[in-house]
Tab-separated table of C-alpha atoms and ligand atoms in Angstrom:
chain	number	residue	atom	x	y	z
V	821	UNK	CA	2.575	44.316	-0.536
V	822	UNK	CA	3.145	40.680	-1.364
V	823	UNK	CA	1.683	39.219	1.827
V	824	UNK	CA	-2.089	39.033	2.195
V	825	UNK	CA	-3.716	41.462	4.625
V	826	UNK	CA	-4.833	38.839	7.146
V	827	UNK	CA	-1.310	37.399	7.335
V	828	UNK	CA	0.190	40.877	7.810
V	829	UNK	CA	-2.306	41.597	10.578
V	830	UNK	CA	-1.552	38.262	12.237
V	831	UNK	CA	2.206	38.903	12.039
V	832	UNK	CA	1.769	42.319	13.670
V	833	UNK	CA	-0.451	40.865	16.426
V	834	UNK	CA	2.134	38.205	17.197
V	835	UNK	CA	5.032	40.684	17.058
V	836	UNK	CA	3.376	43.215	19.390
V	837	UNK	CA	1.515	40.590	21.479
V	838	UNK	CA	-1.436	42.952	21.248
V	839	UNK	CA	-4.927	42.848	19.748
V	840	UNK	CA	-5.577	46.535	20.441
V	841	UNK	CA	-6.538	48.850	17.603
V	842	UNK	CA	-6.068	52.516	18.485
V	843	UNK	CA	-8.799	54.646	16.946
V	844	UNK	CA	-7.683	58.037	15.638
V	845	UNK	CA	-10.794	60.177	16.143
V	846	UNK	CA	-9.534	63.738	16.607
V	847	UNK	CA	-12.369	65.807	18.092
V	848	UNK	CA	-11.734	69.531	18.260
V	849	UNK	CA	-13.115	70.101	21.752
V	850	UNK	CA	-11.113	67.216	23.277
V	851	UNK	CA	-7.666	67.987	21.825
V	852	UNK	CA	-5.015	68.796	24.427
V	853	UNK	CA	-4.873	72.563	25.043
V	854	UNK	CA	-1.429	72.850	23.501
V	855	UNK	CA	-2.763	71.615	20.168
V	856	UNK	CA	-5.918	73.745	20.061
V	857	UNK	CA	-5.209	76.636	17.672
V	858	UNK	CA	-7.333	79.131	19.600
V	859	UNK	CA	-10.166	81.499	18.846
V	860	UNK	CA	-10.767	82.429	15.219
V	861	UNK	CA	-8.552	79.612	13.953
V	862	UNK	CA	-9.089	78.455	10.360
V	863	UNK	CA	-9.880	74.876	9.360
V	864	UNK	CA	-6.293	74.664	8.110
V	865	UNK	CA	-5.056	75.503	11.623
V	866	UNK	CA	-7.288	72.783	13.074
V	867	UNK	CA	-6.113	70.318	10.436
V	868	UNK	CA	-2.509	71.026	11.469
V	869	UNK	CA	-3.521	70.334	15.088
V	870	UNK	CA	-5.206	67.059	14.100
V	871	UNK	CA	-2.157	65.961	12.166
V	872	UNK	CA	0.257	66.691	15.009
V	873	UNK	CA	-2.081	64.985	17.493
V	874	UNK	CA	-2.463	61.827	15.406
V	875	UNK	CA	1.162	61.525	14.344
V	876	UNK	CA	2.287	61.898	17.969
V	877	UNK	CA	-0.180	59.186	19.013
V	878	UNK	CA	1.214	56.969	16.262
V	879	UNK	CA	4.749	57.566	17.560
V	880	UNK	CA	3.635	56.531	21.061
V	881	UNK	CA	1.739	53.367	20.066
V	882	UNK	CA	3.750	52.124	17.050
V	883	UNK	CA	5.551	49.412	19.045
V	884	UNK	CA	2.623	48.656	21.332
V	885	UNK	CA	-0.213	47.723	18.950
V	886	UNK	CA	-0.655	46.134	15.524
V	887	UNK	CA	-3.013	48.604	13.912
V	888	UNK	CA	-4.601	52.058	14.022
V	889	UNK	CA	-8.019	53.116	12.727
V	890	UNK	CA	-8.285	56.709	11.497
V	891	UNK	CA	-11.925	57.849	11.496
V	892	UNK	CA	-12.482	59.711	8.206
V	893	UNK	CA	-15.443	61.732	9.554
V	894	UNK	CA	-13.365	64.001	11.773
V	895	UNK	CA	-10.944	64.840	8.978
V	896	UNK	CA	-13.740	65.363	6.436
V	897	UNK	CA	-15.252	67.894	8.833
V	898	UNK	CA	-12.282	70.155	8.045
V	899	UNK	CA	-12.638	70.012	4.266
V	900	UNK	CA	-9.617	69.699	1.931
V	901	UNK	CA	-7.104	70.631	4.649
V	902	UNK	CA	-8.506	67.861	6.830
V	903	UNK	CA	-8.269	65.330	4.033
V	904	UNK	CA	-4.632	66.228	3.386
V	905	UNK	CA	-3.965	65.750	7.084
V	906	UNK	CA	-5.701	62.349	6.929
V	907	UNK	CA	-3.470	61.308	4.042
V	908	UNK	CA	-0.324	62.273	5.910
V	909	UNK	CA	-1.550	60.480	9.058
V	910	UNK	CA	-2.078	57.269	7.060
V	911	UNK	CA	1.396	57.611	5.513
V	912	UNK	CA	2.959	58.253	8.921
V	913	UNK	CA	1.345	55.109	10.342
V	914	UNK	CA	2.614	53.137	7.344
V	915	UNK	CA	6.154	54.504	7.770
V	916	UNK	CA	6.069	53.487	11.433
V	917	UNK	CA	5.159	49.903	10.513
V	918	UNK	CA	1.549	50.097	11.689
V	919	UNK	CA	-1.317	48.654	9.679
V	920	UNK	CA	-4.238	50.980	8.967
V	921	UNK	CA	-7.991	50.484	8.908
V	922	UNK	CA	-9.564	53.571	7.381
V	923	UNK	CA	-13.011	53.892	8.962
V	924	UNK	CA	-14.960	55.443	6.110
V	925	UNK	CA	-17.914	53.023	5.873
V	926	UNK	CA	-17.914	53.472	2.107
V	927	UNK	CA	-19.968	51.835	-0.627
V	928	UNK	CA	-22.303	52.474	-3.577
V	929	UNK	CA	-23.625	50.635	-6.625
V	930	UNK	CA	-20.937	48.335	-8.034
V	931	UNK	CA	-19.643	50.631	-10.785
V	932	UNK	CA	-19.162	53.489	-8.287
V	933	UNK	CA	-17.898	51.168	-5.554
V	934	UNK	CA	-15.054	50.377	-7.956
V	935	UNK	CA	-13.864	53.983	-7.579
V	936	UNK	CA	-14.013	53.819	-3.767
V	937	UNK	CA	-12.111	50.529	-3.756
V	938	UNK	CA	-9.483	51.905	-6.132
V	939	UNK	CA	-9.119	55.088	-4.071
V	940	UNK	CA	-8.751	53.622	-0.600
V	941	UNK	CA	-7.429	50.077	-0.800
V	942	UNK	CA	-3.720	49.439	-1.084
V	943	UNK	CA	-0.968	50.309	1.370
V	944	UNK	CA	1.711	52.945	0.783
V	945	UNK	CA	1.851	53.906	-2.889
V	946	UNK	CA	-0.543	51.168	-4.037
V	947	UNK	CA	-3.542	53.509	-3.793
V	948	UNK	CA	-3.901	57.287	-3.568
V	949	UNK	CA	-5.030	57.088	0.080
V	950	UNK	CA	-2.608	54.303	0.943
V	951	UNK	CA	-4.744	52.450	3.476
V	952	UNK	CA	-4.260	48.753	4.185
V	953	UNK	CA	-7.980	48.294	4.737
V	954	UNK	CA	-11.352	50.041	4.823
V	955	UNK	CA	-14.708	49.647	6.566
V	956	UNK	CA	-17.562	49.151	4.079
V	957	UNK	CA	-21.339	49.045	4.221
V	958	UNK	CA	-23.156	45.948	2.892
V	959	UNK	CA	-26.517	47.612	2.353
V	960	UNK	CA	-26.263	47.904	-1.411
V	961	UNK	CA	-25.935	44.144	-1.704
V	962	UNK	CA	-23.393	41.540	-2.732
V	963	UNK	CA	-22.532	43.108	-6.106
V	964	UNK	CA	-21.534	46.318	-4.304
V	965	UNK	CA	-18.963	44.355	-2.289
V	966	UNK	CA	-17.400	42.661	-5.327
V	967	UNK	CA	-15.165	45.629	-6.338
V	968	UNK	CA	-13.689	45.783	-2.819
V	969	UNK	CA	-13.039	42.047	-2.835
V	970	UNK	CA	-11.380	42.351	-6.261
V	971	UNK	CA	-9.095	45.097	-4.956
V	972	UNK	CA	-8.242	42.977	-1.891
V	973	UNK	CA	-7.102	40.271	-4.335
V	974	UNK	CA	-5.190	42.678	-6.545
V	975	UNK	CA	-3.441	44.755	-3.866
V	976	UNK	CA	-3.419	42.446	-0.848
V	977	UNK	CA	-5.735	44.817	0.979
V	978	UNK	CA	-8.492	44.098	3.490
V	979	UNK	CA	-12.053	45.202	4.196
V	980	UNK	CA	-14.273	45.076	7.263
V	981	UNK	CA	-17.950	44.785	6.378
V	982	UNK	CA	-20.498	46.203	8.846
V	983	UNK	CA	-22.238	43.106	10.249
V	984	UNK	CA	-23.485	43.938	13.771
V	985	UNK	CA	-22.572	47.479	14.716
V	986	UNK	CA	-21.989	48.671	18.283
V	987	UNK	CA	-24.672	51.379	18.400
V	988	UNK	CA	-27.978	50.784	20.208
V	989	UNK	CA	-30.085	51.555	17.108
V	990	UNK	CA	-28.295	49.207	14.717
V	991	UNK	CA	-30.792	46.429	15.363
V	992	UNK	CA	-33.539	48.316	13.549
V	993	UNK	CA	-32.216	46.855	10.292
V	994	UNK	CA	-29.533	44.390	11.333
V	995	UNK	CA	-31.789	42.275	13.593
V	996	UNK	CA	-34.689	42.091	11.109
V	997	UNK	CA	-35.463	38.543	10.088
V	998	UNK	CA	-36.738	37.037	6.903
V	999	UNK	CA	-36.764	33.356	5.909
V	1000	UNK	CA	-35.448	32.434	9.363
V	1001	UNK	CA	-32.294	34.542	9.141
V	1002	UNK	CA	-31.536	38.012	10.447
V	1003	UNK	CA	-29.952	40.634	8.223
V	1004	UNK	CA	-26.703	40.505	10.204
V	1005	UNK	CA	-26.592	36.710	9.834
V	1006	UNK	CA	-27.134	37.063	6.086
V	1007	UNK	CA	-24.295	39.584	5.817
V	1008	UNK	CA	-22.067	37.354	7.969
V	1009	UNK	CA	-22.680	34.405	5.639
V	1010	UNK	CA	-21.562	36.535	2.683
V	1011	UNK	CA	-18.419	37.679	4.523
V	1012	UNK	CA	-17.552	34.048	5.312
V	1013	UNK	CA	-18.165	33.040	1.692
V	1014	UNK	CA	-15.750	35.743	0.472
V	1015	UNK	CA	-13.030	35.007	3.024
V	1016	UNK	CA	-13.169	31.213	3.101
V	1017	UNK	CA	-11.834	30.977	-0.471
V	1018	UNK	CA	-9.048	33.476	0.207
V	1019	UNK	CA	-7.492	32.248	3.448
V	1020	UNK	CA	-3.874	33.139	4.065
V	1021	UNK	CA	-1.356	31.093	6.035
V	1022	UNK	CA	-2.983	32.320	9.249
V	1023	UNK	CA	-6.255	30.625	8.297
V	1024	UNK	CA	-8.150	33.900	7.864
V	1025	UNK	CA	-9.035	35.741	4.686
V	1026	UNK	CA	-8.938	39.478	3.895
V	1027	UNK	CA	-12.704	40.084	4.087
V	1028	UNK	CA	-13.501	40.807	7.718
V	1029	UNK	CA	-16.492	41.934	9.734
V	1030	UNK	CA	-17.372	44.716	12.178
V	1031	UNK	CA	-19.113	43.395	15.295
V	1032	UNK	CA	-19.629	45.602	18.373
V	1033	UNK	CA	-18.240	44.763	21.823
V	1034	UNK	CA	-21.629	45.918	23.059
V	1035	UNK	CA	-23.219	42.695	21.700
V	1036	UNK	CA	-21.186	39.851	23.292
V	1037	UNK	CA	-23.759	37.128	22.556
V	1038	UNK	CA	-23.894	37.964	18.869
V	1039	UNK	CA	-20.099	38.233	18.841
V	1040	UNK	CA	-19.829	34.621	20.041
V	1041	UNK	CA	-22.397	33.511	17.474
V	1042	UNK	CA	-20.631	35.386	14.662
V	1043	UNK	CA	-17.170	34.043	15.590
V	1044	UNK	CA	-18.618	30.582	14.947
V	1045	UNK	CA	-20.426	31.575	11.761
V	1046	UNK	CA	-17.369	33.296	10.235
V	1047	UNK	CA	-14.366	31.081	11.063
V	1048	UNK	CA	-12.404	32.603	8.143
V	1049	UNK	CA	-13.024	36.268	8.935
V	1050	UNK	CA	-11.081	38.732	11.051
V	1051	UNK	CA	-13.450	40.704	13.275
V	1052	UNK	CA	-12.976	44.385	14.055
V	1053	UNK	CA	-14.611	44.935	17.460
V	1054	UNK	CA	-15.419	48.585	18.269
V	1055	UNK	CA	-17.298	49.676	21.398
V	1056	UNK	CA	-14.589	48.914	23.968
V	1057	UNK	CA	-14.060	51.519	26.701
V	1058	UNK	CA	-16.073	54.673	26.052
V	1059	UNK	CA	-19.098	52.707	24.771
V	1060	UNK	CA	-19.043	50.338	27.741
V	1061	UNK	CA	-17.498	47.142	26.313
V	1062	UNK	CA	-14.877	45.364	28.442
V	1063	UNK	CA	-12.455	42.444	28.149
V	1064	UNK	CA	-15.048	39.818	29.113
V	1065	UNK	CA	-17.359	41.087	26.366
V	1066	UNK	CA	-14.831	40.599	23.570
V	1067	UNK	CA	-13.230	37.277	24.581
V	1068	UNK	CA	-15.614	35.251	22.430
V	1069	UNK	CA	-14.395	37.084	19.324
V	1070	UNK	CA	-11.029	35.287	19.463
V	1071	UNK	CA	-9.746	31.830	18.681
V	1072	UNK	CA	-7.978	29.938	21.465
V	1073	UNK	CA	-4.664	31.214	20.011
V	1074	UNK	CA	-5.782	34.817	20.552
V	1075	UNK	CA	-6.246	35.494	16.850
V	1076	UNK	CA	-9.135	36.409	14.565
V	1077	UNK	CA	-10.031	39.806	15.986
V	1078	UNK	CA	-8.766	43.253	16.925
V	1079	UNK	CA	-10.496	45.471	19.474
V	1080	UNK	CA	-10.793	49.196	18.809
V	1081	UNK	CA	-10.756	51.911	21.411
V	1082	UNK	CA	-10.646	55.547	20.378
V	1083	UNK	CA	-11.692	58.127	23.023
V	1084	UNK	CA	-10.513	56.118	26.034
V	1085	UNK	CA	-6.987	55.966	24.643
V	1086	UNK	CA	-6.414	59.117	22.624
V	1087	UNK	CA	-8.112	61.401	25.161
V	1088	UNK	CA	-6.884	59.487	28.212
V	1089	UNK	CA	-5.563	62.785	29.618
V	1090	UNK	CA	-9.231	63.719	30.254
V	1091	UNK	CA	-10.018	60.545	32.231
V	1092	UNK	CA	-9.876	61.314	35.990
V	1093	UNK	CA	-7.490	58.433	36.759
V	1094	UNK	CA	-4.942	59.752	34.213
V	1095	UNK	CA	-5.606	63.497	34.475
V	1096	UNK	CA	-4.235	63.614	38.021
V	1097	UNK	CA	-1.286	61.398	37.256
V	1098	UNK	CA	0.011	63.000	34.071
V	1099	UNK	CA	-1.633	66.371	33.556
V	1100	UNK	CA	-2.718	67.681	30.185
V	1101	UNK	CA	0.786	68.777	29.189
V	1102	UNK	CA	1.895	65.132	29.308
V	1103	UNK	CA	-1.031	63.785	27.297
V	1104	UNK	CA	1.274	61.472	25.318
V	1105	UNK	CA	2.188	59.664	28.550
V	1106	UNK	CA	-1.522	59.210	29.263
V	1107	UNK	CA	-1.952	57.687	25.780
V	1108	UNK	CA	0.935	55.294	26.470
V	1109	UNK	CA	-0.488	54.307	29.866
V	1110	UNK	CA	-4.027	53.795	28.513
V	1111	UNK	CA	-2.684	51.662	25.654
V	1112	UNK	CA	-0.635	49.537	28.071
V	1113	UNK	CA	-3.700	49.173	30.288
V	1114	UNK	CA	-5.878	47.976	27.387
V	1115	UNK	CA	-3.158	45.568	26.247
V	1116	UNK	CA	-3.033	44.135	29.776
V	1117	UNK	CA	-6.816	43.833	29.959
V	1118	UNK	CA	-6.809	41.932	26.662
V	1119	UNK	CA	-3.735	39.779	27.353
V	1120	UNK	CA	-6.178	37.091	28.509
V	1121	UNK	CA	-7.215	36.421	24.891
V	1122	UNK	CA	-3.866	34.698	24.300
V	1123	UNK	CA	-4.353	32.269	27.145
V	1124	UNK	CA	-7.980	31.221	26.699
J	720	LIG	O1	-20.127	49.549	14.910
J	720	LIG	C1	-19.284	50.464	14.940
J	720	LIG	C2	-18.517	50.808	13.851
J	720	LIG	C3	-17.589	51.793	13.972
J	720	LIG	N1	-17.398	52.456	15.135
J	720	LIG	C4	-16.351	53.501	15.184
J	720	LIG	O2	-15.351	53.117	16.128
J	720	LIG	C5	-14.924	54.257	16.884
J	720	LIG	C6	-15.310	54.070	18.330
J	720	LIG	O3	-14.868	55.146	19.108
J	720	LIG	P1	-14.885	55.117	20.726
J	720	LIG	O4	-14.391	56.469	21.100
J	720	LIG	O5	-13.964	54.022	21.176
J	720	LIG	O6	-16.286	54.894	21.136
J	720	LIG	C7	-15.579	55.456	16.226
J	720	LIG	O7	-14.723	55.920	15.206
J	720	LIG	C8	-16.831	54.889	15.606
J	720	LIG	O8	-17.261	55.624	14.492
J	720	LIG	C9	-18.156	52.129	16.213
J	720	LIG	O9	-18.030	52.706	17.321
J	720	LIG	N2	-19.079	51.133	16.099
């Protein structure tokens, strides 16, 4: 990949006219009936169901959105078979022209973080997992982030550092203050420092931040504090965030952020408004309709 991650993401946003990120969070109990392997099924059977589910979602959304975010946890739950399915899902997204954010929230001391960065960062054949980008935790400090940043430089990959997460309990650590600055503000300053010296043509660098749609005030504050960073905004839809909550994450050109929704899109066939219209057998049509709906709700970011 010769183009830096932030420029590739920007190109995809402009080409699809969408800032929606579809989260691939296959949950056993919510899979459409036709993909549930039935009683006594092995983890390998479930992994096959996950793979079919996610690849079909990718086929539906490939021309509608710039990026998908596979959630590693659900694949890890199925052991080696799940991880093989995850790999094939990432490759399928890549082959369909979608960018990938692997949501693994990885990190460790620097020398071990090097192995994580090598494993996950680099699209297609550039790394064994083939992901364009990865979510990472900042809680082991700046030196733990360095290996990820180095791999972003080497392989034109991207990372999204957890800054202000969408969950209600995140403030226990993230909102703590010392020397007049909260932890999330300290992490944001580091993200900006990394990205400001690596800006692509789009004006953003490859080191981004995770900021929840459930904290619109902090999102506005962090947009200002990190002018060089792409923001991944989870918490839209199932967690209660809406279009008005995420507007402040974008520049006036509608760039600088992508908004993730997982359950509300991939399990749209279970939402009453879609269940009646499409029925479970046509779950792919519900995914398409829910993606179109989210794109329409967020179209306002381009005309701020
Ligand atoms: O702060 C964060 C960081 C990550 N997530 C992840 O995003 C999706 C959200 O799923 P929904 O179904 O749209 O609620 C999920 O994979 C989380 O692990 C987050 O929600 N908040």
